[in-house]
Amino acid sequence: MENKTSGSVQSVERAFHLLELLADNGDSTLTELSAAIDVPAPTTHRFLKTLVSLGYVRQLPNRQYGLGLKLTRLAGRVDSQLAPIVAPHLDTLAREIGESANLAVLEGHMVVYIAQSPSRHAMRMFTEVGHRAYTHLTGVGKAILADLPDEQMARIVGRAGMPAATDRSITDLTKLRKELGRIRRNGYATDNGEQEPGVICYAVAIPDVPISMAISVSGPTFRMTQELAKEAVPLLITEARAISDELLGVLG
């Protein structure tokens, strides 16, 4: 009986490992997934078949596997639990800095904005809750990428591609690596008109939490001065740590 229980627990661990791999790497083949979890292909196929039948994984026409739509409901529940924890910190940022404050999470190979406290100004950042964006174009995305191992970062960017949104966009992996190195040294990321012309964003990753996420403040170039950055970055770091402490308290 003990062996069966142990085997059942291991099967659950492997099933969740498969979901995490698909979240991190995007659509993948059976061979890739089997190699990643170090389990024979027939066994991996059985795990995937079960997950497909439950709706948590879907099989694509090209025979690759991707995350299933049923996970959207679970993700929505998680987002709704995060919002009350994060909202006061975003409100503090928006009030103190005077610009829109955002929280974004890594979802597959894109970032998704899941909470926002708007600027008091009439001219605001146009990013809205629910907006999906490329990691290499955004302050929050680059802050998250800088917090990941290089191999995982390269997989995420490779899956998504590196299209340009403006003439300031980074579209070369070598240049992105240099940018991520700068972010690690400085402790914060910047989007200087790379996603949206005339908009600057400062962002910081939330440290030590199991979900890759970041917070940011964004506004038009003429208001996002170097003087404002000197005020915004330390406050972002403080609020990021406070969010981390609260989330870790909830997660136990």
mmCIF file of C-alpha atoms in Angstrom:
data_model
loop_
_atom_site.group_PDB
_atom_site.id
_atom_site.type_symbol
_atom_site.label_atom_id
_atom_site.label_comp_id
_atom_site.label_asym_id
_atom_site.label_seq_id
_atom_site.Cartn_x
_atom_site.Cartn_y
_atom_site.Cartn_z
ATOM 1 C CA MET A 1 0.000 0.000 0.000
ATOM 2 C CA GLU A 2 2.826 2.386 0.870
ATOM 3 C CA ASN A 3 4.403 1.910 -2.584
ATOM 4 C CA LYS A 4 1.104 2.644 -4.302
ATOM 5 C CA THR A 5 0.685 5.835 -2.314
ATOM 6 C CA SER A 6 4.234 6.875 -3.128
ATOM 7 C CA GLY A 7 3.619 6.149 -6.806
ATOM 8 C CA SER A 8 0.402 8.180 -6.763
ATOM 9 C CA VAL A 9 2.168 11.153 -5.202
ATOM 10 C CA GLN A 10 4.955 10.916 -7.763
ATOM 11 C CA SER A 11 2.392 10.823 -10.576
ATOM 12 C CA VAL A 12 0.775 14.001 -9.247
ATOM 13 C CA GLU A 13 4.179 15.680 -9.039
ATOM 14 C CA ARG A 14 4.957 14.715 -12.626
ATOM 15 C CA ALA A 15 1.569 15.932 -13.847
ATOM 16 C CA PHE A 16 2.161 19.323 -12.252
ATOM 17 C CA HIS A 17 5.705 19.355 -13.616
ATOM 18 C CA LEU A 18 4.252 18.907 -17.106
ATOM 19 C CA LEU A 19 1.880 21.837 -16.560
ATOM 20 C CA GLU A 20 4.761 24.007 -15.333
ATOM 21 C CA LEU A 21 6.868 23.069 -18.360
ATOM 22 C CA LEU A 22 4.044 24.018 -20.713
ATOM 23 C CA ALA A 23 3.574 27.298 -18.827
ATOM 24 C CA ASP A 24 7.290 28.116 -19.018
ATOM 25 C CA ASN A 25 8.078 26.847 -22.510
ATOM 26 C CA GLY A 26 4.819 27.096 -24.417
ATOM 27 C CA ASP A 27 3.540 24.393 -26.786
ATOM 28 C CA SER A 28 5.810 21.320 -26.722
ATOM 29 C CA THR A 29 6.118 17.876 -28.273
ATOM 30 C CA LEU A 30 5.778 14.579 -26.426
ATOM 31 C CA THR A 31 9.506 13.978 -26.961
ATOM 32 C CA GLU A 32 10.441 17.343 -25.443
ATOM 33 C CA LEU A 33 8.183 16.841 -22.433
ATOM 34 C CA SER A 34 9.301 13.261 -21.885
ATOM 35 C CA ALA A 35 12.946 14.307 -21.889
ATOM 36 C CA ALA A 36 12.274 17.254 -19.574
ATOM 37 C CA ILE A 37 10.658 15.135 -16.841
ATOM 38 C CA ASP A 38 12.994 12.171 -17.490
ATOM 39 C CA VAL A 39 10.139 9.708 -17.956
ATOM 40 C CA PRO A 40 9.646 7.273 -20.889
ATOM 41 C CA ALA A 41 7.486 8.600 -23.691
ATOM 42 C CA PRO A 42 4.648 6.026 -23.215
ATOM 43 C CA THR A 43 4.325 6.993 -19.536
ATOM 44 C CA THR A 44 4.470 10.705 -20.337
ATOM 45 C CA HIS A 45 1.798 10.144 -22.982
ATOM 46 C CA ARG A 46 -0.494 8.579 -20.355
ATOM 47 C CA PHE A 47 -0.055 11.611 -18.090
ATOM 48 C CA LEU A 48 -0.804 13.944 -20.979
ATOM 49 C CA LYS A 49 -3.812 11.905 -22.099
ATOM 50 C CA THR A 50 -5.290 12.205 -18.608
ATOM 51 C CA LEU A 51 -4.620 15.953 -18.471
ATOM 52 C CA VAL A 52 -6.171 16.377 -21.928
ATOM 53 C CA SER A 53 -9.288 14.458 -20.846
ATOM 54 C CA LEU A 54 -9.610 16.741 -17.797
ATOM 55 C CA GLY A 55 -9.225 19.881 -19.921
ATOM 56 C CA TYR A 56 -5.987 21.125 -18.355
ATOM 57 C CA VAL A 57 -3.909 20.308 -21.466
ATOM 58 C CA ARG A 58 -4.924 20.381 -25.127
ATOM 59 C CA GLN A 59 -3.404 18.586 -28.086
ATOM 60 C CA LEU A 60 -2.845 20.788 -31.100
ATOM 61 C CA PRO A 61 -3.292 19.827 -34.766
ATOM 62 C CA ASN A 62 0.516 19.635 -35.138
ATOM 63 C CA ARG A 63 0.556 17.000 -32.337
ATOM 64 C CA GLN A 64 2.171 19.364 -29.853
ATOM 65 C CA TYR A 65 0.669 19.914 -26.426
ATOM 66 C CA GLY A 66 -0.369 23.216 -24.854
ATOM 67 C CA LEU A 67 -2.135 24.431 -21.749
ATOM 68 C CA GLY A 68 -5.868 23.822 -21.718
ATOM 69 C CA LEU A 69 -8.597 26.427 -21.377
ATOM 70 C CA LYS A 70 -9.783 24.940 -18.076
ATOM 71 C CA LEU A 71 -6.707 26.456 -16.451
ATOM 72 C CA THR A 72 -8.138 29.892 -17.250
ATOM 73 C CA ARG A 73 -10.751 29.435 -14.535
ATOM 74 C CA LEU A 74 -8.099 28.484 -12.002
ATOM 75 C CA ALA A 75 -5.881 31.375 -13.087
ATOM 76 C CA GLY A 76 -8.817 33.741 -12.688
ATOM 77 C CA ARG A 77 -9.300 32.526 -9.125
ATOM 78 C CA VAL A 78 -5.610 33.106 -8.383
ATOM 79 C CA ASP A 79 -5.741 36.600 -9.897
ATOM 80 C CA SER A 80 -8.785 37.461 -7.791
ATOM 81 C CA GLN A 81 -6.908 36.357 -4.666
ATOM 82 C CA LEU A 82 -3.816 38.358 -5.607
ATOM 83 C CA ALA A 83 -5.695 41.594 -6.251
ATOM 84 C CA PRO A 84 -6.687 42.380 -2.619
ATOM 85 C CA ILE A 85 -3.095 41.790 -1.474
ATOM 86 C CA VAL A 86 -1.493 43.858 -4.206
ATOM 87 C CA ALA A 87 -4.050 46.681 -4.538
ATOM 88 C CA PRO A 88 -2.933 48.733 -1.486
ATOM 89 C CA HIS A 89 0.666 48.654 -2.697
ATOM 90 C CA LEU A 90 -0.297 49.767 -6.207
ATOM 91 C CA ASP A 91 -2.419 52.525 -4.653
ATOM 92 C CA THR A 92 0.617 53.683 -2.667
ATOM 93 C CA LEU A 93 2.748 53.795 -5.800
ATOM 94 C CA ALA A 94 0.117 55.671 -7.803
ATOM 95 C CA ARG A 95 -0.464 58.140 -4.976
ATOM 96 C CA GLU A 96 3.201 58.790 -4.187
ATOM 97 C CA ILE A 97 4.530 58.816 -7.761
ATOM 98 C CA GLY A 98 1.431 60.224 -9.413
ATOM 99 C CA GLU A 99 1.511 57.734 -12.312
ATOM 100 C CA SER A 100 -0.263 54.487 -13.164
ATOM 101 C CA ALA A 101 0.940 51.473 -11.181
ATOM 102 C CA ASN A 102 0.602 47.940 -12.549
ATOM 103 C CA LEU A 103 1.083 44.301 -11.591
ATOM 104 C CA ALA A 104 1.837 41.763 -14.327
ATOM 105 C CA VAL A 105 2.506 38.023 -14.214
ATOM 106 C CA LEU A 106 4.288 35.707 -16.611
ATOM 107 C CA GLU A 107 1.792 33.469 -18.403
ATOM 108 C CA GLY A 108 3.486 31.094 -20.822
ATOM 109 C CA HIS A 109 5.726 33.256 -22.998
ATOM 110 C CA MET A 110 3.826 36.527 -22.466
ATOM 111 C CA VAL A 111 3.148 38.874 -19.562
ATOM 112 C CA VAL A 112 -0.433 39.618 -18.510
ATOM 113 C CA TYR A 113 -1.449 42.727 -16.579
ATOM 114 C CA ILE A 114 -3.745 41.609 -13.752
ATOM 115 C CA ALA A 115 -4.066 44.676 -11.499
ATOM 116 C CA GLN A 116 -3.732 48.437 -11.867
ATOM 117 C CA SER A 117 -4.056 51.655 -9.900
ATOM 118 C CA PRO A 118 -4.595 54.537 -12.348
ATOM 119 C CA SER A 119 -2.728 57.818 -12.480
ATOM 120 C CA ARG A 120 -4.382 60.938 -11.139
ATOM 121 C CA HIS A 121 -3.535 62.682 -14.414
ATOM 122 C CA ALA A 122 -5.887 62.915 -17.379
ATOM 123 C CA MET A 123 -3.204 61.504 -19.707
ATOM 124 C CA ARG A 124 -2.569 57.955 -18.508
ATOM 125 C CA MET A 125 -0.881 54.746 -19.578
ATOM 126 C CA PHE A 126 -3.175 52.909 -21.998
ATOM 127 C CA THR A 127 -2.326 49.393 -20.770
ATOM 128 C CA GLU A 128 -5.393 47.819 -19.155
ATOM 129 C CA VAL A 129 -5.990 44.853 -16.878
ATOM 130 C CA GLY A 130 -6.067 41.705 -19.003
ATOM 131 C CA HIS A 131 -3.674 43.085 -21.621
ATOM 132 C CA ARG A 132 -1.084 40.564 -22.856
ATOM 133 C CA ALA A 133 2.331 41.805 -23.959
ATOM 134 C CA TYR A 134 5.712 40.540 -25.111
ATOM 135 C CA THR A 135 8.285 40.230 -22.342
ATOM 136 C CA HIS A 136 11.093 41.885 -24.323
ATOM 137 C CA LEU A 137 9.044 45.031 -24.975
ATOM 138 C CA THR A 138 7.891 45.824 -21.442
ATOM 139 C CA GLY A 139 9.458 46.937 -18.188
ATOM 140 C CA VAL A 140 7.573 44.271 -16.248
ATOM 141 C CA GLY A 141 8.519 41.617 -18.801
ATOM 142 C CA LYS A 142 12.209 42.501 -18.744
ATOM 143 C CA ALA A 143 12.210 42.650 -14.929
ATOM 144 C CA ILE A 144 10.782 39.107 -14.890
ATOM 145 C CA LEU A 145 13.213 37.834 -17.540
ATOM 146 C CA ALA A 146 16.166 39.239 -15.589
ATOM 147 C CA ASP A 147 15.022 37.181 -12.606
ATOM 148 C CA LEU A 148 15.044 33.887 -14.562
ATOM 149 C CA PRO A 149 17.885 31.529 -15.574
ATOM 150 C CA ASP A 150 19.293 32.399 -18.995
ATOM 151 C CA GLU A 151 18.124 29.132 -20.570
ATOM 152 C CA GLN A 152 14.525 29.673 -19.452
ATOM 153 C CA MET A 153 14.646 33.305 -20.578
ATOM 154 C CA ALA A 154 15.861 32.275 -24.033
ATOM 155 C CA ARG A 155 13.091 29.647 -24.358
ATOM 156 C CA ILE A 156 10.397 32.174 -23.468
ATOM 157 C CA VAL A 157 11.684 34.774 -25.923
ATOM 158 C CA GLY A 158 12.294 32.114 -28.562
ATOM 159 C CA ARG A 159 8.707 30.883 -28.332
ATOM 160 C CA ALA A 160 7.230 34.364 -28.498
ATOM 161 C CA GLY A 161 9.609 35.908 -31.021
ATOM 162 C CA MET A 162 10.951 39.441 -30.736
ATOM 163 C CA PRO A 163 8.800 41.680 -32.941
ATOM 164 C CA ALA A 164 9.307 45.445 -32.806
ATOM 165 C CA ALA A 165 6.513 47.696 -31.559
ATOM 166 C CA THR A 166 8.470 50.943 -31.980
ATOM 167 C CA ASP A 167 11.844 51.991 -33.349
ATOM 168 C CA ARG A 168 13.211 51.686 -29.782
ATOM 169 C CA SER A 169 12.253 48.014 -29.373
ATOM 170 C CA ILE A 170 14.984 45.462 -28.694
ATOM 171 C CA THR A 171 14.736 42.760 -31.361
ATOM 172 C CA ASP A 172 18.062 40.956 -30.908
ATOM 173 C CA LEU A 173 18.703 38.313 -28.215
ATOM 174 C CA THR A 174 22.303 39.426 -27.690
ATOM 175 C CA LYS A 175 21.174 42.991 -27.025
ATOM 176 C CA LEU A 176 18.425 41.713 -24.740
ATOM 177 C CA ARG A 177 20.959 39.738 -22.703
ATOM 178 C CA LYS A 178 23.026 42.917 -22.252
ATOM 179 C CA GLU A 179 19.891 44.778 -21.174
ATOM 180 C CA LEU A 180 19.016 42.052 -18.653
ATOM 181 C CA GLY A 181 22.536 42.257 -17.246
ATOM 182 C CA ARG A 182 22.051 45.994 -16.718
ATOM 183 C CA ILE A 183 18.729 45.314 -14.993
ATOM 184 C CA ARG A 184 20.353 42.834 -12.596
ATOM 185 C CA ARG A 185 23.091 45.334 -11.756
ATOM 186 C CA ASN A 186 20.725 48.270 -11.246
ATOM 187 C CA GLY A 187 17.874 46.367 -9.597
ATOM 188 C CA TYR A 188 15.128 47.664 -11.884
ATOM 189 C CA ALA A 189 13.980 47.561 -15.514
ATOM 190 C CA THR A 190 13.075 50.375 -17.884
ATOM 191 C CA ASP A 191 10.811 50.470 -20.921
ATOM 192 C CA ASN A 192 11.718 53.685 -22.718
ATOM 193 C CA GLY A 193 9.163 53.886 -25.509
ATOM 194 C CA GLU A 194 9.810 50.267 -26.515
ATOM 195 C CA GLN A 195 6.186 49.123 -26.274
ATOM 196 C CA GLU A 196 4.370 52.412 -26.775
ATOM 197 C CA PRO A 197 5.850 55.643 -28.222
ATOM 198 C CA GLY A 198 6.162 58.433 -25.692
ATOM 199 C CA VAL A 199 5.709 56.198 -22.637
ATOM 200 C CA ILE A 200 8.349 55.325 -20.040
ATOM 201 C CA CYS A 201 7.999 52.561 -17.470
ATOM 202 C CA TYR A 202 10.086 51.582 -14.440
ATOM 203 C CA ALA A 203 9.581 48.040 -13.138
ATOM 204 C CA VAL A 204 10.799 45.702 -10.415
ATOM 205 C CA ALA A 205 10.286 41.929 -10.080
ATOM 206 C CA ILE A 206 8.539 40.605 -6.963
ATOM 207 C CA PRO A 207 11.304 38.618 -5.213
ATOM 208 C CA ASP A 208 11.193 35.107 -3.754
ATOM 209 C CA VAL A 209 7.634 34.179 -4.806
ATOM 210 C CA PRO A 210 6.676 31.032 -6.782
ATOM 211 C CA ILE A 211 4.910 33.036 -9.516
ATOM 212 C CA SER A 212 6.982 35.230 -11.844
ATOM 213 C CA MET A 213 5.540 38.724 -11.474
ATOM 214 C CA ALA A 214 6.554 42.374 -11.430
ATOM 215 C CA ILE A 215 5.192 45.799 -10.549
ATOM 216 C CA SER A 216 5.706 49.022 -12.460
ATOM 217 C CA VAL A 217 4.880 52.698 -12.739
ATOM 218 C CA SER A 218 4.268 54.133 -16.202
ATOM 219 C CA GLY A 219 3.602 57.521 -17.693
ATOM 220 C CA PRO A 220 4.319 59.881 -20.588
ATOM 221 C CA THR A 221 7.937 60.778 -21.291
ATOM 222 C CA PHE A 222 7.575 64.444 -20.324
ATOM 223 C CA ARG A 223 6.515 63.450 -16.768
ATOM 224 C CA MET A 224 8.794 60.412 -16.272
ATOM 225 C CA THR A 225 11.948 62.423 -15.614
ATOM 226 C CA GLN A 226 15.220 61.274 -14.058
ATOM 227 C CA GLU A 227 14.221 63.088 -10.881
ATOM 228 C CA LEU A 228 11.011 61.069 -10.752
ATOM 229 C CA ALA A 229 12.981 57.866 -11.344
ATOM 230 C CA LYS A 230 15.098 58.594 -8.253
ATOM 231 C CA GLU A 231 11.883 58.641 -6.236
ATOM 232 C CA ALA A 232 10.042 55.854 -8.058
ATOM 233 C CA VAL A 233 12.671 53.101 -8.086
ATOM 234 C CA PRO A 234 13.313 52.915 -4.305
ATOM 235 C CA LEU A 235 9.571 52.937 -3.683
ATOM 236 C CA LEU A 236 9.034 50.177 -6.257
ATOM 237 C CA ILE A 237 11.691 48.058 -4.523
ATOM 238 C CA THR A 238 10.097 48.670 -1.111
ATOM 239 C CA GLU A 239 6.592 47.794 -2.311
ATOM 240 C CA ALA A 240 7.846 44.731 -4.214
ATOM 241 C CA ARG A 241 9.415 43.384 -1.027
ATOM 242 C CA ALA A 242 6.257 44.150 0.959
ATOM 243 C CA ILE A 243 4.118 42.286 -1.605
ATOM 244 C CA SER A 244 6.529 39.343 -1.451
ATOM 245 C CA ASP A 245 6.352 39.207 2.345
ATOM 246 C CA GLU A 246 2.543 39.255 2.309
ATOM 247 C CA LEU A 247 2.265 36.603 -0.411
ATOM 248 C CA LEU A 248 4.728 34.315 1.350
ATOM 249 C CA GLY A 249 2.718 34.773 4.551
ATOM 250 C CA VAL A 250 -0.464 33.694 2.765
ATOM 251 C CA LEU A 251 1.267 30.770 1.064
ATOM 252 C CA GLY A 252 2.772 29.688 4.368
#
